[in-house]
Short mmCIF file of C-alpha atoms and ligand atoms in Angstrom, two decimals:
data_model
loop_
_atom_site.label_atom_id
_atom_site.label_comp_id
_atom_site.label_asym_id
_atom_site.label_seq_id
_atom_site.Cartn_x
_atom_site.Cartn_y
_atom_site.Cartn_z
CA UNK U 29 0.00 0.00 0.00
CA UNK U 30 1.04 3.59 -0.57
CA UNK U 31 0.07 5.84 2.32
CA UNK U 32 -0.82 9.50 1.81
CA UNK U 33 -3.08 9.97 4.82
CA UNK U 34 -0.63 11.34 7.40
CA UNK U 35 -3.17 13.84 8.75
CA UNK U 36 -5.31 10.90 9.87
CA UNK U 37 -2.37 9.20 11.57
CA UNK U 38 1.30 8.55 10.90
CA UNK U 39 3.32 5.33 10.90
CA UNK U 40 5.22 4.84 14.18
CA UNK U 41 8.78 6.05 13.59
CA UNK U 42 11.59 3.52 14.30
CA UNK U 43 13.08 5.82 16.97
CA UNK U 44 9.80 5.73 18.95
CA UNK U 45 9.50 1.95 18.68
CA UNK U 46 13.08 1.49 19.92
CA UNK U 47 12.67 3.92 22.81
CA UNK U 48 9.46 2.30 24.03
CA UNK U 49 10.92 -1.21 24.14
CA UNK U 50 12.39 -1.22 27.66
CA UNK U 51 9.43 0.56 29.18
CA UNK U 52 6.76 -1.84 27.92
CA UNK U 53 7.81 -4.82 30.04
CA UNK U 54 9.46 -3.18 33.06
CA UNK U 55 7.19 -2.14 35.93
CA UNK U 56 7.88 1.22 37.52
CA UNK U 57 5.21 3.74 38.31
CA UNK U 58 6.60 7.27 37.98
CA UNK U 59 5.01 8.05 41.36
CA UNK U 60 6.88 5.20 43.15
CA UNK U 61 9.82 5.95 45.41
CA UNK U 62 12.03 2.99 44.42
CA UNK U 63 14.61 3.08 41.66
CA UNK U 64 12.35 1.69 38.92
CA UNK U 65 9.80 4.37 39.78
CA UNK U 66 12.51 7.03 39.78
CA UNK U 67 13.75 5.80 36.41
CA UNK U 68 10.26 6.18 34.94
CA UNK U 69 9.96 9.67 36.46
CA UNK U 70 13.27 10.76 34.97
CA UNK U 71 12.14 9.39 31.58
CA UNK U 72 8.92 11.42 31.74
CA UNK U 73 10.79 14.60 32.60
CA UNK U 74 13.12 14.05 29.67
CA UNK U 75 10.08 13.85 27.39
CA UNK U 76 8.70 17.12 28.80
CA UNK U 77 11.92 18.72 27.56
CA UNK U 78 11.60 17.05 24.13
CA UNK U 79 8.03 18.36 23.80
CA UNK U 80 9.11 21.88 24.83
CA UNK U 81 11.78 21.79 22.13
CA UNK U 82 9.27 20.61 19.50
CA UNK U 83 6.86 23.47 20.22
CA UNK U 84 9.60 26.06 20.75
CA UNK U 85 8.72 26.69 24.41
CA UNK U 86 11.25 27.79 26.96
CA UNK U 87 9.68 27.28 30.38
CA UNK U 88 6.25 25.81 29.68
CA UNK U 89 4.44 23.13 31.72
CA UNK U 90 3.85 19.87 29.83
CA UNK U 91 0.92 17.76 31.06
CA UNK U 92 0.52 14.30 29.50
CA UNK U 93 -2.91 13.29 28.21
CA UNK U 94 -4.30 10.40 26.17
CA UNK U 95 -4.19 12.50 22.97
CA UNK U 96 -5.68 15.48 21.19
CA UNK U 97 -9.32 14.84 22.06
CA UNK U 98 -8.60 14.70 25.77
CA UNK U 99 -6.28 17.72 25.60
CA UNK U 100 -8.98 19.78 23.88
CA UNK U 101 -11.62 18.73 26.42
CA UNK U 102 -9.31 19.33 29.39
CA UNK U 103 -8.50 22.85 28.19
CA UNK U 104 -11.98 23.88 27.09
CA UNK U 105 -13.75 22.61 30.21
CA UNK U 106 -10.97 23.79 32.50
CA UNK U 107 -10.85 27.33 31.11
CA UNK U 108 -14.64 27.53 30.92
CA UNK U 109 -14.88 26.73 34.65
CA UNK U 110 -12.18 29.31 35.32
CA UNK U 111 -14.11 31.91 33.28
CA UNK U 112 -17.42 31.11 34.92
CA UNK U 113 -15.90 31.88 38.33
CA UNK U 114 -15.26 35.40 36.93
CA UNK U 115 -18.78 35.73 35.47
CA UNK U 116 -17.70 34.87 31.93
CA UNK U 117 -20.04 32.59 30.00
CA UNK U 118 -19.16 32.77 26.29
CA UNK U 119 -16.93 30.57 24.17
CA UNK U 120 -15.86 31.43 20.62
CA UNK U 121 -14.25 29.31 17.89
CA UNK U 122 -14.31 28.79 14.15
CA UNK U 123 -16.65 26.29 12.51
CA UNK U 124 -13.65 24.49 11.03
CA UNK U 125 -12.48 23.27 14.44
CA UNK U 126 -12.04 19.52 14.93
CA UNK U 127 -15.01 17.55 16.36
CA UNK U 128 -13.04 17.31 19.64
CA UNK U 129 -13.50 21.07 20.14
CA UNK U 130 -17.02 21.14 18.69
CA UNK U 131 -18.04 18.30 21.01
CA UNK U 132 -16.62 19.96 24.13
CA UNK U 133 -18.36 23.20 23.13
CA UNK U 134 -21.69 21.39 22.76
CA UNK U 135 -21.28 20.01 26.28
CA UNK U 136 -20.57 23.51 27.59
CA UNK U 137 -23.56 24.90 25.69
CA UNK U 138 -25.77 22.34 27.46
CA UNK U 139 -24.37 23.69 30.74
CA UNK U 140 -25.52 27.21 29.81
CA UNK U 141 -22.53 28.71 27.99
CA UNK U 142 -23.17 30.91 24.96
CA UNK U 143 -21.40 29.36 21.96
CA UNK U 144 -20.35 31.62 19.08
CA UNK U 145 -19.00 30.31 15.76
CA UNK U 146 -16.54 32.67 14.13
CA UNK U 147 -16.84 33.17 10.36
CA UNK U 148 -14.37 31.37 8.12
CA UNK U 149 -12.99 33.04 4.99
CA UNK U 150 -13.11 31.22 1.66
CA UNK U 151 -9.32 30.73 1.83
CA UNK U 152 -9.81 28.56 4.94
CA UNK U 153 -8.71 31.05 7.61
CA UNK U 154 -10.89 32.09 10.55
CA UNK U 155 -11.98 35.70 9.98
CA UNK U 156 -10.33 37.67 12.79
CA UNK U 157 -12.69 40.63 12.35
CA UNK U 158 -15.75 38.42 12.87
CA UNK U 159 -14.41 37.54 16.33
CA UNK U 160 -13.81 41.11 17.50
CA UNK U 161 -17.44 41.91 18.51
CA UNK U 162 -17.51 38.86 20.80
CA UNK U 163 -14.33 39.74 22.66
CA UNK U 164 -15.53 41.47 25.80
CA UNK U 165 -15.81 40.78 29.54
CA UNK U 166 -18.29 37.93 28.81
CA UNK U 167 -15.74 35.89 26.85
CA UNK U 168 -14.41 32.92 28.84
CA UNK U 169 -12.51 30.94 26.18
CA UNK U 170 -11.49 31.41 22.59
CA UNK U 171 -10.38 28.23 20.80
CA UNK U 172 -8.44 28.25 17.56
CA UNK U 173 -6.63 25.43 15.82
CA UNK U 174 -3.04 25.83 14.70
CA UNK U 175 -3.74 24.24 11.31
CA UNK U 176 -6.85 22.71 9.86
CA UNK U 177 -6.90 18.93 9.47
CA UNK U 178 -8.78 18.99 6.14
CA UNK U 179 -7.11 21.89 4.29
CA UNK U 180 -3.83 22.31 6.18
CA UNK U 181 -4.54 26.07 6.37
CA UNK U 182 -2.56 27.66 9.20
CA UNK U 183 -4.80 29.82 11.37
CA UNK U 184 -4.16 33.37 12.66
CA UNK U 185 -3.61 32.13 16.22
CA UNK U 186 -1.62 35.09 17.50
CA UNK U 187 -4.00 37.72 16.07
CA UNK U 188 -7.01 36.00 17.66
CA UNK U 189 -5.18 35.46 20.95
CA UNK U 190 -4.32 39.17 21.14
CA UNK U 191 -8.00 40.11 20.76
CA UNK U 192 -9.21 37.66 23.42
CA UNK U 193 -6.42 38.26 25.89
CA UNK U 194 -6.92 42.02 25.74
CA UNK U 195 -10.28 41.32 27.40
CA UNK U 196 -8.90 38.87 29.95
CA UNK U 197 -10.22 35.68 28.29
CA UNK U 198 -8.31 32.39 28.04
CA UNK U 199 -7.12 31.05 24.69
CA UNK U 200 -6.77 27.40 23.75
CA UNK U 201 -4.99 26.23 20.62
CA UNK U 202 -5.60 22.78 19.18
CA UNK U 203 -2.09 22.27 17.86
CA UNK U 204 -2.62 18.65 16.84
CA UNK U 205 -2.20 19.09 13.08
CA UNK U 206 0.63 21.61 12.97
CA UNK U 207 2.96 20.11 15.56
CA UNK U 208 6.01 18.52 13.95
CA UNK U 209 5.12 19.95 10.54
CA UNK U 210 6.10 23.62 10.96
CA UNK U 211 8.57 25.35 13.29
CA UNK U 212 6.79 26.66 16.38
CA UNK U 213 7.45 29.39 18.96
CA UNK U 214 5.02 28.61 21.74
CA UNK U 215 5.65 31.82 23.68
CA UNK U 216 4.87 34.06 20.73
CA UNK U 217 1.52 32.34 20.04
CA UNK U 218 0.25 33.95 23.28
CA UNK U 219 -2.03 31.01 24.10
CA UNK U 220 -2.91 29.64 27.56
CA UNK U 221 -2.93 26.02 26.42
CA UNK U 222 -1.84 24.04 23.39
CA UNK U 223 -2.93 20.44 22.74
CA UNK U 224 -0.84 17.99 20.73
CA UNK U 225 -1.08 14.31 19.85
CA UNK U 226 1.87 11.95 19.29
CA UNK U 227 0.32 9.86 16.52
CA UNK U 228 0.29 12.87 14.19
CA UNK U 229 4.10 13.19 14.27
CA UNK U 230 5.39 9.61 14.28
CA UNK U 231 4.59 8.66 17.88
CA UNK U 232 2.16 6.06 19.24
CA UNK U 233 -1.62 6.51 19.38
CA UNK U 234 -3.29 7.20 22.72
CA UNK U 235 -0.80 9.72 24.04
CA UNK U 236 -0.48 13.50 23.81
CA UNK U 237 0.11 16.56 25.91
CA UNK U 238 -1.18 19.97 26.84
CA UNK U 239 1.51 22.65 26.93
CA UNK U 240 0.83 25.69 29.10
CA UNK U 241 2.74 28.68 30.42
CA UNK U 242 4.32 27.94 33.83
CA UNK U 243 1.99 28.34 36.79
CA UNK U 244 -1.26 27.87 34.81
CA UNK U 245 -4.33 27.27 36.94
CA UNK U 246 -6.15 24.84 34.61
CA UNK U 247 -8.83 22.87 36.44
CA UNK U 248 -8.73 19.06 36.02
CA UNK U 249 -11.52 17.06 34.36
CA UNK U 250 -11.43 14.46 37.14
CA UNK U 251 -9.79 13.85 40.49
CA UNK U 252 -7.44 11.09 41.56
CA UNK U 253 -3.85 10.47 42.56
CA UNK U 254 -2.50 13.95 41.88
CA UNK U 255 -0.29 12.99 38.92
CA UNK U 256 0.71 15.68 36.39
CA UNK U 257 0.48 18.40 39.02
CA UNK U 258 -3.11 17.36 39.75
CA UNK U 259 -4.22 18.65 36.34
CA UNK U 260 -4.45 15.16 34.82
CA UNK U 261 -4.63 12.54 37.56
CA UNK U 262 -4.04 8.87 36.65
CA UNK U 263 -0.83 6.83 36.33
CA UNK U 264 1.14 8.04 33.33
CA UNK U 265 1.50 5.67 30.35
CA UNK U 266 5.30 5.64 30.60
CA UNK U 267 6.06 3.59 27.47
CA UNK U 268 3.74 5.70 25.31
CA UNK U 269 5.15 8.92 26.74
CA UNK U 270 8.70 7.76 25.99
CA UNK U 271 7.63 6.85 22.43
CA UNK U 272 6.14 10.32 22.02
CA UNK U 273 9.38 11.89 23.25
CA UNK U 274 11.50 9.98 20.75
CA UNK U 275 9.11 10.93 17.94
CA UNK U 276 9.20 14.57 19.08
CA UNK U 277 12.98 14.55 19.01
CA UNK U 278 12.99 13.04 15.52
CA UNK U 279 10.37 15.55 14.28
CA UNK U 280 12.45 18.43 15.71
CA UNK U 281 15.51 17.09 13.90
CA UNK U 282 13.62 16.88 10.60
CA UNK U 283 12.29 20.41 11.03
CA UNK U 284 15.83 21.69 11.69
CA UNK U 285 17.51 19.77 8.91
CA UNK U 286 14.63 19.74 6.42
CA UNK U 287 13.15 16.43 5.24
CA UNK U 288 12.53 15.63 1.56
CA UNK U 289 8.82 15.04 2.39
CA UNK U 290 8.41 18.79 2.98
CA UNK U 291 8.84 19.26 -0.80
CA UNK U 292 6.34 16.65 -2.00
CA UNK U 293 3.21 18.80 -1.68
CA UNK U 294 4.47 21.47 -4.08
CA UNK U 295 5.66 18.87 -6.60
CA UNK U 296 2.27 17.14 -6.35
CA UNK U 297 0.28 20.33 -6.94
CA UNK U 298 2.50 21.37 -9.84
CA UNK U 299 1.93 18.07 -11.64
CA UNK U 300 -1.78 17.95 -10.82
CA UNK U 301 -2.30 20.65 -13.43
CA UNK U 302 -2.61 17.83 -15.98
CA UNK U 303 -6.05 17.05 -14.51
CA UNK U 304 -8.81 19.32 -15.82
CA UNK U 305 -11.37 21.09 -13.65
CA UNK U 306 -9.71 21.05 -10.24
CA UNK U 307 -9.17 23.66 -7.48
CA UNK U 308 -6.65 23.48 -4.68
CA UNK U 309 -8.46 24.46 -1.49
CA UNK U 310 -6.78 27.18 0.60
CA UNK U 311 -4.00 27.72 -1.93
CA UNK U 312 -3.96 31.46 -1.21
CA UNK U 313 -3.51 31.00 2.55
CA UNK U 314 -0.46 29.88 4.54
CA UNK U 315 -0.66 26.07 4.66
CA UNK U 316 1.12 23.09 6.18
CA UNK U 317 3.78 21.98 3.69
CA UNK U 318 2.47 18.41 3.91
CA UNK U 319 -1.26 18.80 3.13
CA UNK U 320 -3.05 19.26 -0.17
CA UNK U 321 -6.81 19.43 -0.34
CA UNK U 322 -8.06 19.21 -3.90
CA UNK U 323 -11.57 19.75 -5.23
CA UNK U 324 -12.16 17.55 -8.29
CA UNK U 325 -15.23 19.39 -9.58
CA UNK U 326 -17.98 17.09 -10.86
CA UNK U 327 -16.61 13.98 -9.17
CA UNK U 328 -17.47 12.30 -5.86
CA UNK U 329 -14.64 12.19 -3.34
CA UNK U 330 -15.81 9.05 -1.57
CA UNK U 331 -15.78 7.23 -4.90
CA UNK U 332 -12.31 8.58 -5.64
CA UNK U 333 -11.04 7.45 -2.23
CA UNK U 334 -12.57 4.03 -2.89
CA UNK U 335 -11.05 3.80 -6.39
CA UNK U 336 -7.60 4.83 -5.10
CA UNK U 337 -7.89 2.33 -2.25
CA UNK U 338 -8.66 -0.45 -4.74
CA UNK U 339 -5.45 0.56 -6.54
CA UNK U 340 -3.40 0.42 -3.31
CA UNK U 341 -3.34 4.10 -2.33
CA UNK U 342 -4.66 5.49 0.99
CA UNK U 343 -6.07 9.06 1.04
CA UNK U 344 -9.07 10.75 2.70
CA UNK U 345 -12.20 12.40 1.33
CA UNK U 346 -14.13 15.53 2.23
CA UNK U 347 -17.36 13.58 2.39
CA UNK U 348 -18.70 10.33 3.68
CA UNK U 349 -21.18 8.08 1.92
CA UNK U 350 -24.44 7.59 3.77
CA UNK U 351 -27.54 5.79 2.56
CA UNK U 352 -29.01 9.01 1.15
CA UNK U 353 -25.87 9.83 -0.88
CA UNK U 354 -22.70 11.84 -0.19
CA UNK U 355 -22.62 13.94 2.98
CA UNK U 356 -20.14 16.82 2.67
CA UNK U 357 -17.97 17.78 5.63
CA UNK U 358 -19.12 20.78 7.69
CA UNK U 359 -15.58 22.12 7.58
CA UNK U 360 -15.64 22.33 3.79
CA UNK U 361 -19.13 23.86 3.74
CA UNK U 362 -18.07 26.55 6.21
CA UNK U 363 -15.53 27.77 3.63
CA UNK U 364 -18.51 28.67 1.47
CA UNK U 365 -18.14 25.68 -0.85
CA UNK U 366 -21.25 24.25 -2.48
CA UNK U 367 -22.31 20.81 -1.20
CA UNK U 368 -21.28 19.41 -4.61
CA UNK U 369 -17.75 20.86 -4.40
CA UNK U 370 -17.38 19.91 -0.73
CA UNK U 371 -18.31 16.33 -1.70
CA UNK U 372 -15.71 16.41 -4.47
CA UNK U 373 -12.73 17.25 -2.26
CA UNK U 374 -9.95 14.79 -1.52
CA UNK U 375 -7.16 15.26 1.03
CA UNK U 376 -3.62 14.11 0.32
CA UNK U 377 -1.24 14.32 3.29
CA UNK U 378 2.45 13.48 3.17
CA UNK U 379 4.93 12.56 5.87
CA UNK U 380 8.43 11.48 6.76
CA UNK U 381 8.21 8.08 5.07
CA UNK U 382 6.62 9.38 1.83
CA UNK U 383 8.85 9.20 -1.24
CA UNK U 384 9.06 10.80 -4.68
CA UNK U 385 8.59 7.32 -6.23
CA UNK U 386 5.31 6.89 -4.34
CA UNK U 387 4.21 10.34 -5.46
CA UNK U 388 4.80 9.36 -9.09
CA UNK U 389 2.54 6.32 -8.63
CA UNK U 390 -0.11 8.52 -6.99
CA UNK U 391 -0.06 11.05 -9.83
CA UNK U 392 -0.26 8.41 -12.55
CA UNK U 393 -3.12 6.63 -10.78
CA UNK U 394 -4.96 9.85 -9.94
CA UNK U 395 -4.97 11.03 -13.56
CA UNK U 396 -6.61 7.74 -14.53
CA UNK U 397 -9.07 7.72 -11.59
CA UNK U 398 -10.18 11.36 -12.00
CA UNK U 399 -11.10 10.66 -15.62
CA UNK U 400 -12.83 7.35 -14.95
CA UNK U 401 -16.62 7.03 -15.20
CA UNK U 402 -16.87 5.32 -11.81
CA UNK U 403 -16.09 8.55 -9.89
CA UNK U 404 -18.26 11.03 -11.82
CA UNK U 405 -21.19 12.58 -9.96
N1 PLP P 15 -7.57 17.96 16.70
C1 PLP P 15 -7.25 17.85 15.41
C2 PLP P 15 -7.06 19.09 14.59
C3 PLP P 15 -7.11 16.60 14.83
O1 PLP P 15 -6.82 16.49 13.54
C4 PLP P 15 -7.32 15.45 15.63
C5 PLP P 15 -7.22 14.10 15.06
O2 PLP P 15 -7.53 13.87 13.91
C6 PLP P 15 -7.65 15.62 16.99
C7 PLP P 15 -7.76 16.89 17.49
C8 PLP P 15 -7.88 14.44 17.89
O3 PLP P 15 -6.65 13.88 18.27
P1 PLP P 15 -6.60 12.39 18.89
O4 PLP P 15 -6.81 11.45 17.76
O5 PLP P 15 -5.21 12.27 19.45
O6 PLP P 15 -7.62 12.31 19.95
#
């Protein structure tokens, strides 16, 4: 199989697999006093440093979670509770946020919070001006993703954070898609929390972190043994954390030295021009160098994904097939796309193990698939 679906998940990098080895079989709770416990604790602290390096943070707190979904929930619920104590009851975010954020917001809405969706521009960026009227003393939390999972469009995090923070609100950034793909400077993003997930940058699934400025007063989702400074109680998954650290270190190295996969997206889009009637979504906006979202006008993306799969290539579509026909993604619709175009959009995402040879196979196959009768609307 040829894999171009890195935004969904990445293959585990060899460095992570090697690092995890010793920690899978050996006991040793990081909270234990004996030497095996101490060893685990030292390993966790080393990973906190590797995560800080990956996100360009100097002194930030790193709290381990089970991944992006938990990190988003922890931050949104925690900051909402914090805001409520100050009489703040509004949360604001763009409609293109991941279901993890949308789901947490729905829970908060049921608890009485006012939920405001910021407008999204047709280039895929959240419209900063549409947020301004909602930034006042009622705003508890503003959530903005670092980069969108479907389009790869990098969001104006700092500009939005400045607006919200000027009114004393908290800002959460879902950094799951951008981490490991672009250089980051956590301090200059001006956010109060930043969620990341290891399986999006070569680490294992089921582990992630929330990065916060030192001394943050985030409230926990549950209570327990006081691990992770009491913010995320529960025994840490040492082996997974160590795997995440090794993947973070490898991702930092690739960002510093430049990996050949960072050039594949541009080569792909250049050669796609051979296919008639296509639009690259978000092309005018800053984007992750590893994501290309392409609208194949007049075709059905779920049929294209199926046809590519049958030919041994893994990609993702901007629509799902339900019994009543194609259902376009809300994210694509919020860019102002018609339901037909949203249902014709396919996402190609590249990563550290992608090669030029694989890209050539993709292009050759895609030209044939896009013209085939089986994928036409
Ligand atoms: N946020 C974004 C932007 C994502 O793309 C994803 C995963 O696809 C998540 C959050 C959820 O992360 P996890 O799978 O680690 O729970």
